[in-house]
Amino acid sequence: MTTAEDGPLAGLRVLDASTILAGPLVAQVLGDFGAEVIKIEHPARGDGMRGHGLAKDDQSLWWKMVARNKRTVGLYLGDPAGAEVFRKLAATADVVIENFRPGTLERWGLGYDVLSADNPGLILLRVTGFGQSGPYASRPAFGTLVEAMSGFAHLTGEPDGPPTLPAFGLADSIAGMAGAAAVSMALFQREKDGHGQEIDLDLLSPIMTAVGPGVIYADQLGIDQQRTGNRSANNAPRNTYRTSDGHWVAISTSADSIARRVLTLVGHPEVIDEPWFATGRQRAAHADLLDGYVGAWIGERTREEVLRAFAEAGAAVGPVYRPSELLDDPQVRALELVTTVDDPDLGEMRMQNLLWRMGRTPGRIRFTGRALGADTDAVLGDELGLSAEELADLRERGVAG
């Protein structure tokens, strides 16, 4: 029996047949807010996410997070028998998430025309690098490639340095959160007309949106934005600054009132009356001067002194944290942005909490990422109705695990 605490999606069934990383993140978010997620993996190899990142006692720590709230079933869809089992399972589902090359599901006899004939309300989220059509549709793609193509790498790094890629799965993560929103929209539409639909989500579109107005600047002004390091072309002072005790802090003055407070705090209120100080774009043209004032003041003080002075002045500043410092931040603790979850293999572990806080149906982490095939018998046998003999045969043939 589900409760309001389980989340607004309690009672929804999601089949996560996707792998690294965007699709699994969509399913993680849906599961966090109550959906029953069944993770479909190759019975021998599993999701490649199981081998990503650092491990403790041979247990993948990243997997414990991204596969939380997911039951796991080993099933090879490329075998006709596995495809038939998946078709029956999809008939019981509300959402299917996949990220195979375009045409793969169709080749296995599992296209949306087939799945929706059995289940007209089914929502099929298809996650690929470049979408289901177009000249790049069949190309292999990872987040790194679209981080480069989107303009993100072009804008990131020092002006005289190379384009810089993120040290984490940025494009996949943005697409994962976008995918959760897309599924929610499709579910809302289904409430109105009873019909499901296909969703074509490529990795490039969400990060192109996140990068900002570069496309419209190029179209309307013929201008390509350039790398500015930690500075901004839109406001100043905006940078990272080193404190006297060797830490770093970040400052942004997107609001003109904040810029005035910062320059008053660091002892240079005279620049506030300069005509060029009136807008962020004009201040950005004087970034050397403003950075010099701010950097000199910060460099004479410890991080704690800087943070305290900025807070008292009502100016915006943030410490450049290592993850270990983030764990102990008082705001992170107050909002429970990191939560403690019990894991059967490793005991208590801390991980990022749910993406937002809902007052009436909050959602929760019910369990961490599970072993490959941990729920195959329960899902395919007890719930779908396959007999013990059928399951044994599928396992012997390497179709189930």
Short mmCIF file of C-alpha atoms in Angstrom, two decimals:
data_model
loop_
_atom_site.label_atom_id
_atom_site.label_comp_id
_atom_site.label_asym_id
_atom_site.label_seq_id
_atom_site.Cartn_x
_atom_site.Cartn_y
_atom_site.Cartn_z
CA MET A 1 0.00 0.00 0.00
CA THR A 2 1.38 3.39 -0.99
CA THR A 3 1.12 6.55 1.07
CA ALA A 4 1.45 10.28 0.40
CA GLU A 5 5.02 10.03 1.68
CA ASP A 6 5.91 7.80 -1.25
CA GLY A 7 5.35 10.69 -3.65
CA PRO A 8 3.00 11.94 -6.35
CA LEU A 9 3.90 9.13 -8.76
CA ALA A 10 3.03 6.29 -6.39
CA GLY A 11 1.20 3.61 -8.35
CA LEU A 12 3.01 4.38 -11.60
CA ARG A 13 5.10 1.61 -13.18
CA VAL A 14 8.25 2.49 -15.13
CA LEU A 15 10.47 0.11 -17.10
CA ASP A 16 14.02 1.45 -17.28
CA ALA A 17 15.69 -0.32 -20.19
CA SER A 18 18.29 2.42 -20.63
CA THR A 19 21.98 2.60 -19.76
CA ILE A 20 24.60 5.28 -18.98
CA LEU A 21 23.46 7.95 -17.84
CA ALA A 22 20.58 10.18 -18.96
CA GLY A 23 17.88 7.50 -19.13
CA PRO A 24 18.74 5.95 -15.76
CA LEU A 25 18.65 9.43 -14.20
CA VAL A 26 15.13 10.00 -15.58
CA ALA A 27 14.08 6.75 -13.93
CA GLN A 28 15.85 7.68 -10.70
CA VAL A 29 13.91 10.94 -10.45
CA LEU A 30 10.60 9.21 -11.21
CA GLY A 31 11.40 6.54 -8.63
CA ASP A 32 12.36 9.13 -6.03
CA PHE A 33 8.86 10.53 -6.29
CA GLY A 34 7.04 7.26 -5.91
CA ALA A 35 7.07 5.42 -9.22
CA GLU A 36 7.72 1.68 -9.14
CA VAL A 37 10.80 1.37 -11.36
CA ILE A 38 11.88 -1.95 -12.83
CA LYS A 39 15.41 -1.84 -14.18
CA ILE A 40 15.83 -4.09 -17.24
CA GLU A 41 19.46 -5.10 -17.81
CA HIS A 42 21.39 -7.54 -19.96
CA PRO A 43 21.49 -10.69 -17.79
CA ALA A 44 25.26 -11.11 -18.10
CA ARG A 45 26.67 -7.59 -18.54
CA GLY A 46 24.18 -5.41 -16.70
CA ASP A 47 24.12 -1.64 -17.08
CA GLY A 48 27.59 -0.18 -17.69
CA MET A 49 26.88 2.21 -14.83
CA ARG A 50 27.67 -0.69 -12.50
CA GLY A 51 31.32 -0.31 -13.49
CA HIS A 52 31.50 3.48 -13.47
CA GLY A 53 33.22 5.49 -10.79
CA LEU A 54 34.79 4.41 -7.53
CA ALA A 55 33.86 1.29 -5.59
CA LYS A 56 33.99 0.18 -1.98
CA ASP A 57 34.22 -3.53 -1.16
CA ASP A 58 33.58 -4.19 -4.88
CA GLN A 59 30.31 -2.24 -4.67
CA SER A 60 29.90 0.62 -7.15
CA LEU A 61 29.04 3.74 -5.17
CA TRP A 62 27.58 5.64 -8.12
CA TRP A 63 25.32 2.68 -8.88
CA LYS A 64 24.00 2.75 -5.32
CA MET A 65 22.69 6.25 -6.05
CA VAL A 66 21.54 6.21 -9.68
CA ALA A 67 19.83 2.81 -9.29
CA ARG A 68 18.09 3.65 -6.01
CA ASN A 69 14.39 2.83 -5.83
CA LYS A 70 14.76 0.42 -8.78
CA ARG A 71 14.04 -3.30 -8.77
CA THR A 72 16.38 -5.17 -11.10
CA VAL A 73 15.53 -7.77 -13.74
CA GLY A 74 18.02 -9.51 -16.04
CA LEU A 75 16.47 -9.85 -19.51
CA TYR A 76 18.04 -9.88 -22.98
CA LEU A 77 15.68 -8.13 -25.37
CA GLY A 78 17.61 -9.11 -28.49
CA ASP A 79 16.38 -12.70 -28.16
CA PRO A 80 12.81 -13.26 -29.42
CA ALA A 81 11.87 -14.95 -26.16
CA GLY A 82 13.24 -12.02 -24.15
CA ALA A 83 11.47 -9.56 -26.44
CA GLU A 84 8.18 -11.39 -25.90
CA VAL A 85 8.60 -11.23 -22.13
CA PHE A 86 9.40 -7.53 -22.36
CA ARG A 87 6.32 -6.92 -24.51
CA LYS A 88 4.16 -8.54 -21.85
CA LEU A 89 5.86 -6.51 -19.15
CA ALA A 90 5.39 -3.28 -21.13
CA ALA A 91 1.68 -4.02 -21.29
CA THR A 92 1.61 -3.56 -17.49
CA ALA A 93 3.66 -0.35 -17.49
CA ASP A 94 2.93 3.36 -17.72
CA VAL A 95 6.36 4.43 -18.96
CA VAL A 96 9.22 2.73 -20.81
CA ILE A 97 12.63 4.40 -21.01
CA GLU A 98 15.19 3.22 -23.58
CA ASN A 99 18.37 4.54 -25.16
CA PHE A 100 19.21 2.01 -27.87
CA ARG A 101 20.32 3.12 -31.30
CA PRO A 102 17.34 4.30 -33.42
CA GLY A 103 15.63 1.32 -35.02
CA THR A 104 16.84 -1.22 -32.46
CA LEU A 105 13.51 -1.67 -30.68
CA GLU A 106 11.79 -1.96 -34.05
CA ARG A 107 14.28 -4.63 -35.15
CA TRP A 108 13.40 -6.60 -32.02
CA GLY A 109 9.67 -6.26 -32.71
CA LEU A 110 9.25 -3.79 -29.83
CA GLY A 111 8.53 -0.53 -31.66
CA TYR A 112 5.99 1.89 -30.26
CA ASP A 113 3.37 0.68 -32.74
CA VAL A 114 3.62 -2.79 -31.20
CA LEU A 115 3.86 -1.73 -27.57
CA SER A 116 1.03 0.83 -27.83
CA ALA A 117 -1.23 -1.68 -29.56
CA ASP A 118 -1.06 -3.70 -26.34
CA ASN A 119 -1.09 -0.61 -24.11
CA PRO A 120 -2.52 2.59 -25.68
CA GLY A 121 -1.65 4.65 -22.61
CA LEU A 122 2.04 3.75 -22.70
CA ILE A 123 4.61 6.56 -22.76
CA LEU A 124 7.87 5.62 -24.47
CA LEU A 125 10.83 7.91 -23.73
CA ARG A 126 13.57 7.41 -26.32
CA VAL A 127 16.92 8.89 -25.31
CA THR A 128 19.70 9.17 -27.90
CA GLY A 129 22.65 11.39 -28.61
CA PHE A 130 21.20 13.01 -31.72
CA GLY A 131 17.54 12.02 -31.89
CA GLN A 132 15.54 9.44 -33.83
CA SER A 133 16.02 11.06 -37.25
CA GLY A 134 18.44 13.26 -39.18
CA PRO A 135 21.90 12.58 -40.65
CA TYR A 136 23.50 11.93 -37.24
CA ALA A 137 20.79 9.67 -35.84
CA SER A 138 22.76 6.45 -36.25
CA ARG A 139 26.05 7.83 -34.92
CA PRO A 140 27.35 6.67 -31.56
CA ALA A 141 27.19 9.57 -29.13
CA PHE A 142 28.10 10.31 -25.54
CA GLY A 143 27.65 13.39 -23.41
CA THR A 144 31.21 14.49 -24.14
CA LEU A 145 30.43 14.91 -27.83
CA VAL A 146 27.37 17.08 -27.29
CA GLU A 147 29.15 19.08 -24.58
CA ALA A 148 31.58 19.96 -27.36
CA MET A 149 28.94 20.55 -30.06
CA SER A 150 26.51 22.54 -27.88
CA GLY A 151 28.88 25.48 -27.37
CA PHE A 152 29.54 24.58 -23.74
CA ALA A 153 33.19 23.61 -24.26
CA HIS A 154 33.77 26.63 -26.52
CA LEU A 155 32.67 28.96 -23.71
CA THR A 156 34.45 27.14 -20.89
CA GLY A 157 38.07 27.75 -19.96
CA GLU A 158 40.51 30.64 -20.00
CA PRO A 159 40.48 33.01 -23.01
CA ASP A 160 43.96 31.89 -24.11
CA GLY A 161 43.43 28.24 -23.21
CA PRO A 162 41.76 25.29 -24.91
CA PRO A 163 38.01 24.57 -24.84
CA THR A 164 37.27 22.75 -21.58
CA LEU A 165 35.01 19.77 -20.97
CA PRO A 166 33.30 19.15 -17.62
CA ALA A 167 34.72 16.57 -15.24
CA PHE A 168 31.31 14.90 -14.84
CA GLY A 169 28.32 13.86 -16.97
CA LEU A 170 26.88 17.33 -17.50
CA ALA A 171 24.98 16.78 -20.75
CA ASP A 172 23.55 13.46 -19.57
CA SER A 173 22.51 14.95 -16.24
CA ILE A 174 20.74 17.92 -17.82
CA ALA A 175 19.02 15.58 -20.27
CA GLY A 176 17.99 13.28 -17.42
CA MET A 177 16.25 16.09 -15.58
CA ALA A 178 14.68 17.30 -18.83
CA GLY A 179 13.48 13.77 -19.53
CA ALA A 180 11.72 13.57 -16.18
CA ALA A 181 9.89 16.79 -17.05
CA ALA A 182 8.97 15.44 -20.49
CA VAL A 183 7.52 12.26 -19.01
CA SER A 184 5.52 14.32 -16.50
CA MET A 185 4.06 16.38 -19.36
CA ALA A 186 3.10 13.23 -21.24
CA LEU A 187 1.45 11.82 -18.13
CA PHE A 188 -0.52 15.05 -17.71
CA GLN A 189 -1.70 14.85 -21.32
CA ARG A 190 -2.70 11.20 -20.80
CA GLU A 191 -4.92 12.31 -17.92
CA LYS A 192 -6.82 14.46 -20.43
CA ASP A 193 -7.22 12.07 -23.36
CA GLY A 194 -6.15 8.62 -22.14
CA HIS A 195 -3.43 8.19 -24.76
CA GLY A 196 0.31 7.72 -24.37
CA GLN A 197 2.96 8.92 -26.81
CA GLU A 198 6.56 8.63 -27.90
CA ILE A 199 9.06 11.21 -26.63
CA ASP A 200 12.19 11.80 -28.71
CA LEU A 201 14.85 13.21 -26.36
CA ASP A 202 18.33 13.88 -27.72
CA LEU A 203 21.24 14.86 -25.46
CA LEU A 204 22.06 17.94 -27.50
CA SER A 205 18.83 19.93 -27.07
CA PRO A 206 18.83 20.35 -23.25
CA ILE A 207 22.44 21.46 -22.98
CA MET A 208 22.02 23.83 -25.93
CA THR A 209 19.27 25.49 -23.90
CA ALA A 210 21.41 25.52 -20.76
CA VAL A 211 24.34 27.18 -22.55
CA GLY A 212 22.25 30.31 -23.07
CA PRO A 213 21.75 32.89 -25.83
CA GLY A 214 24.72 32.02 -28.05
CA VAL A 215 22.55 30.85 -30.95
CA ILE A 216 20.42 33.98 -31.06
CA TYR A 217 23.54 36.17 -30.74
CA ALA A 218 25.09 34.37 -33.71
CA ASP A 219 21.89 34.66 -35.73
CA GLN A 220 21.03 38.27 -35.00
CA LEU A 221 24.42 39.86 -34.44
CA GLY A 222 26.85 37.55 -36.23
CA ILE A 223 28.77 37.23 -32.96
CA ASP A 224 30.21 34.09 -31.40
CA GLN A 225 30.63 34.44 -27.66
CA GLN A 226 34.19 33.83 -26.50
CA ARG A 227 35.74 32.22 -23.44
CA THR A 228 36.11 34.57 -20.50
CA GLY A 229 37.44 32.17 -17.87
CA ASN A 230 35.67 32.73 -14.57
CA ARG A 231 34.66 36.20 -15.62
CA SER A 232 31.36 37.06 -17.26
CA ALA A 233 30.59 39.20 -20.28
CA ASN A 234 27.39 40.24 -18.53
CA ASN A 235 28.57 41.62 -15.19
CA ALA A 236 31.59 42.40 -13.01
CA PRO A 237 33.04 41.75 -10.56
CA ARG A 238 32.39 38.06 -11.23
CA ASN A 239 35.24 35.66 -10.61
CA THR A 240 36.89 33.32 -8.16
CA TYR A 241 39.25 34.88 -5.63
CA ARG A 242 41.86 33.33 -3.35
CA THR A 243 41.70 34.01 0.38
CA SER A 244 44.68 34.47 2.71
CA ASP A 245 44.32 30.91 4.06
CA GLY A 246 44.47 29.30 0.62
CA HIS A 247 40.76 28.79 -0.06
CA TRP A 248 38.72 30.17 -2.94
CA VAL A 249 35.43 32.05 -3.03
CA ALA A 250 33.15 32.97 -5.93
CA ILE A 251 31.38 36.29 -6.41
CA SER A 252 28.65 37.34 -8.80
CA THR A 253 27.13 40.81 -9.17
CA SER A 254 24.29 40.11 -11.59
CA ALA A 255 22.19 42.60 -9.60
CA ASP A 256 23.49 46.19 -9.73
CA SER A 257 22.67 46.67 -6.05
CA ILE A 258 24.96 43.77 -5.15
CA ALA A 259 27.78 45.31 -7.19
CA ARG A 260 27.42 48.52 -5.22
CA ARG A 261 27.54 46.67 -1.91
CA VAL A 262 30.62 44.68 -2.91
CA LEU A 263 32.66 47.71 -3.97
CA THR A 264 31.62 49.57 -0.84
CA LEU A 265 32.65 46.61 1.29
CA VAL A 266 36.10 46.34 -0.27
CA GLY A 267 36.78 50.03 0.23
CA HIS A 268 36.21 51.53 -3.23
CA PRO A 269 32.82 53.24 -3.16
CA GLU A 270 34.17 55.94 -5.48
CA VAL A 271 33.72 53.73 -8.56
CA ILE A 272 29.99 53.45 -7.93
CA ASP A 273 29.53 56.99 -9.29
CA GLU A 274 31.36 56.24 -12.54
CA PRO A 275 28.95 56.26 -15.53
CA TRP A 276 30.16 52.84 -16.63
CA PHE A 277 29.25 51.26 -13.28
CA ALA A 278 25.53 51.58 -13.99
CA THR A 279 25.08 48.28 -15.87
CA GLY A 280 26.62 44.83 -15.69
CA ARG A 281 27.70 44.85 -19.33
CA GLN A 282 29.55 48.16 -18.87
CA ARG A 283 31.17 46.95 -15.64
CA ALA A 284 32.39 43.84 -17.46
CA ALA A 285 34.49 46.12 -19.68
CA HIS A 286 36.31 47.27 -16.51
CA ALA A 287 36.78 43.80 -15.03
CA ASP A 288 40.55 44.22 -14.57
CA LEU A 289 40.07 47.22 -12.32
CA LEU A 290 37.19 45.73 -10.32
CA ASP A 291 38.87 42.34 -9.94
CA GLY A 292 41.96 44.10 -8.67
CA TYR A 293 40.01 45.88 -5.95
CA VAL A 294 38.05 42.81 -4.89
CA GLY A 295 40.95 40.37 -5.20
CA ALA A 296 43.28 42.50 -3.08
CA TRP A 297 40.70 42.85 -0.29
CA ILE A 298 39.86 39.14 -0.25
CA GLY A 299 43.52 38.11 -0.43
CA GLU A 300 44.17 39.79 2.92
CA ARG A 301 41.44 37.86 4.75
CA THR A 302 40.62 34.26 5.59
CA ARG A 303 37.69 32.52 3.96
CA GLU A 304 35.67 32.69 7.16
CA GLU A 305 36.31 36.43 7.48
CA VAL A 306 35.31 37.02 3.86
CA LEU A 307 32.10 34.99 4.11
CA ARG A 308 31.11 36.72 7.33
CA ALA A 309 31.79 40.23 5.98
CA PHE A 310 29.85 39.59 2.77
CA ALA A 311 26.90 38.20 4.73
CA GLU A 312 26.84 41.26 6.99
CA ALA A 313 26.98 43.56 3.95
CA GLY A 314 24.19 41.71 2.13
CA ALA A 315 26.52 40.90 -0.75
CA ALA A 316 26.61 37.61 -2.65
CA VAL A 317 29.50 35.20 -2.16
CA GLY A 318 29.93 31.44 -2.15
CA PRO A 319 32.80 29.21 -1.06
CA VAL A 320 34.41 26.95 -3.66
CA TYR A 321 33.79 23.65 -1.89
CA ARG A 322 35.30 20.24 -2.15
CA PRO A 323 32.60 17.52 -1.84
CA SER A 324 33.77 16.72 1.70
CA GLU A 325 33.11 20.34 2.69
CA LEU A 326 29.69 20.34 1.02
CA LEU A 327 28.63 17.48 3.29
CA ASP A 328 29.05 19.68 6.35
CA ASP A 329 27.63 22.96 5.05
CA PRO A 330 24.93 24.27 7.43
CA GLN A 331 22.49 25.13 4.60
CA VAL A 332 22.94 21.70 3.04
CA ARG A 333 22.25 20.16 6.45
CA ALA A 334 19.25 22.40 7.15
CA LEU A 335 17.53 21.51 3.87
CA GLU A 336 18.74 17.89 4.00
CA LEU A 337 20.18 18.19 0.50
CA VAL A 338 22.33 15.20 1.46
CA THR A 339 20.54 12.35 3.15
CA THR A 340 21.59 9.14 4.90
CA VAL A 341 20.36 5.86 3.44
CA ASP A 342 20.90 2.34 4.75
CA ASP A 343 22.51 -0.03 2.27
CA PRO A 344 22.51 -3.81 2.80
CA ASP A 345 26.09 -4.15 1.56
CA LEU A 346 27.83 -1.08 2.97
CA GLY A 347 25.60 0.09 5.81
CA GLU A 348 24.75 3.77 6.18
CA MET A 349 25.79 6.00 3.29
CA ARG A 350 25.21 9.63 2.47
CA MET A 351 24.07 10.70 -1.01
CA GLN A 352 22.26 13.55 -2.72
CA ASN A 353 18.63 13.80 -1.66
CA LEU A 354 15.60 14.31 -3.93
CA LEU A 355 15.74 17.18 -6.44
CA TRP A 356 12.99 19.24 -4.81
CA ARG A 357 10.85 19.29 -1.68
CA MET A 358 7.08 18.77 -2.04
CA GLY A 359 4.94 19.68 0.94
CA ARG A 360 2.16 17.08 0.61
CA THR A 361 3.69 14.21 -1.40
CA PRO A 362 7.41 14.46 -0.72
CA GLY A 363 8.76 11.21 -2.17
CA ARG A 364 11.61 9.29 -0.57
CA ILE A 365 14.54 6.94 -1.12
CA ARG A 366 13.20 3.50 -0.31
CA PHE A 367 16.37 1.52 -1.07
CA THR A 368 19.73 1.82 -2.80
CA GLY A 369 20.89 0.28 -6.09
CA ARG A 370 20.44 -3.49 -6.08
CA ALA A 371 22.34 -6.48 -7.46
CA LEU A 372 21.83 -7.56 -11.07
CA GLY A 373 18.70 -9.70 -11.37
CA ALA A 374 17.76 -9.35 -7.72
CA ASP A 375 14.06 -9.11 -8.60
CA THR A 376 13.83 -11.26 -11.72
CA ASP A 377 11.87 -14.04 -10.00
CA ALA A 378 9.48 -11.63 -8.27
CA VAL A 379 8.75 -9.53 -11.35
CA LEU A 380 8.71 -12.15 -14.10
CA GLY A 381 7.46 -15.03 -12.00
CA ASP A 382 5.18 -13.80 -9.23
CA GLU A 383 3.86 -10.71 -11.04
CA LEU A 384 4.01 -11.53 -14.76
CA GLY A 385 3.09 -15.19 -14.29
CA LEU A 386 6.02 -17.04 -15.84
CA SER A 387 6.40 -20.50 -14.36
CA ALA A 388 9.50 -21.74 -12.61
CA GLU A 389 10.19 -23.98 -15.59
CA GLU A 390 9.91 -21.07 -18.05
CA LEU A 391 12.26 -18.95 -15.96
CA ALA A 392 14.74 -21.79 -15.68
CA ASP A 393 14.67 -22.25 -19.45
CA LEU A 394 15.23 -18.53 -20.05
CA ARG A 395 18.15 -18.56 -17.63
CA GLU A 396 19.70 -21.63 -19.24
CA ARG A 397 19.57 -19.90 -22.62
CA GLY A 398 21.08 -16.68 -21.22
CA VAL A 399 17.91 -14.68 -21.87
CA ALA A 400 17.09 -14.03 -18.22
CA GLY A 401 19.32 -13.59 -15.22
#
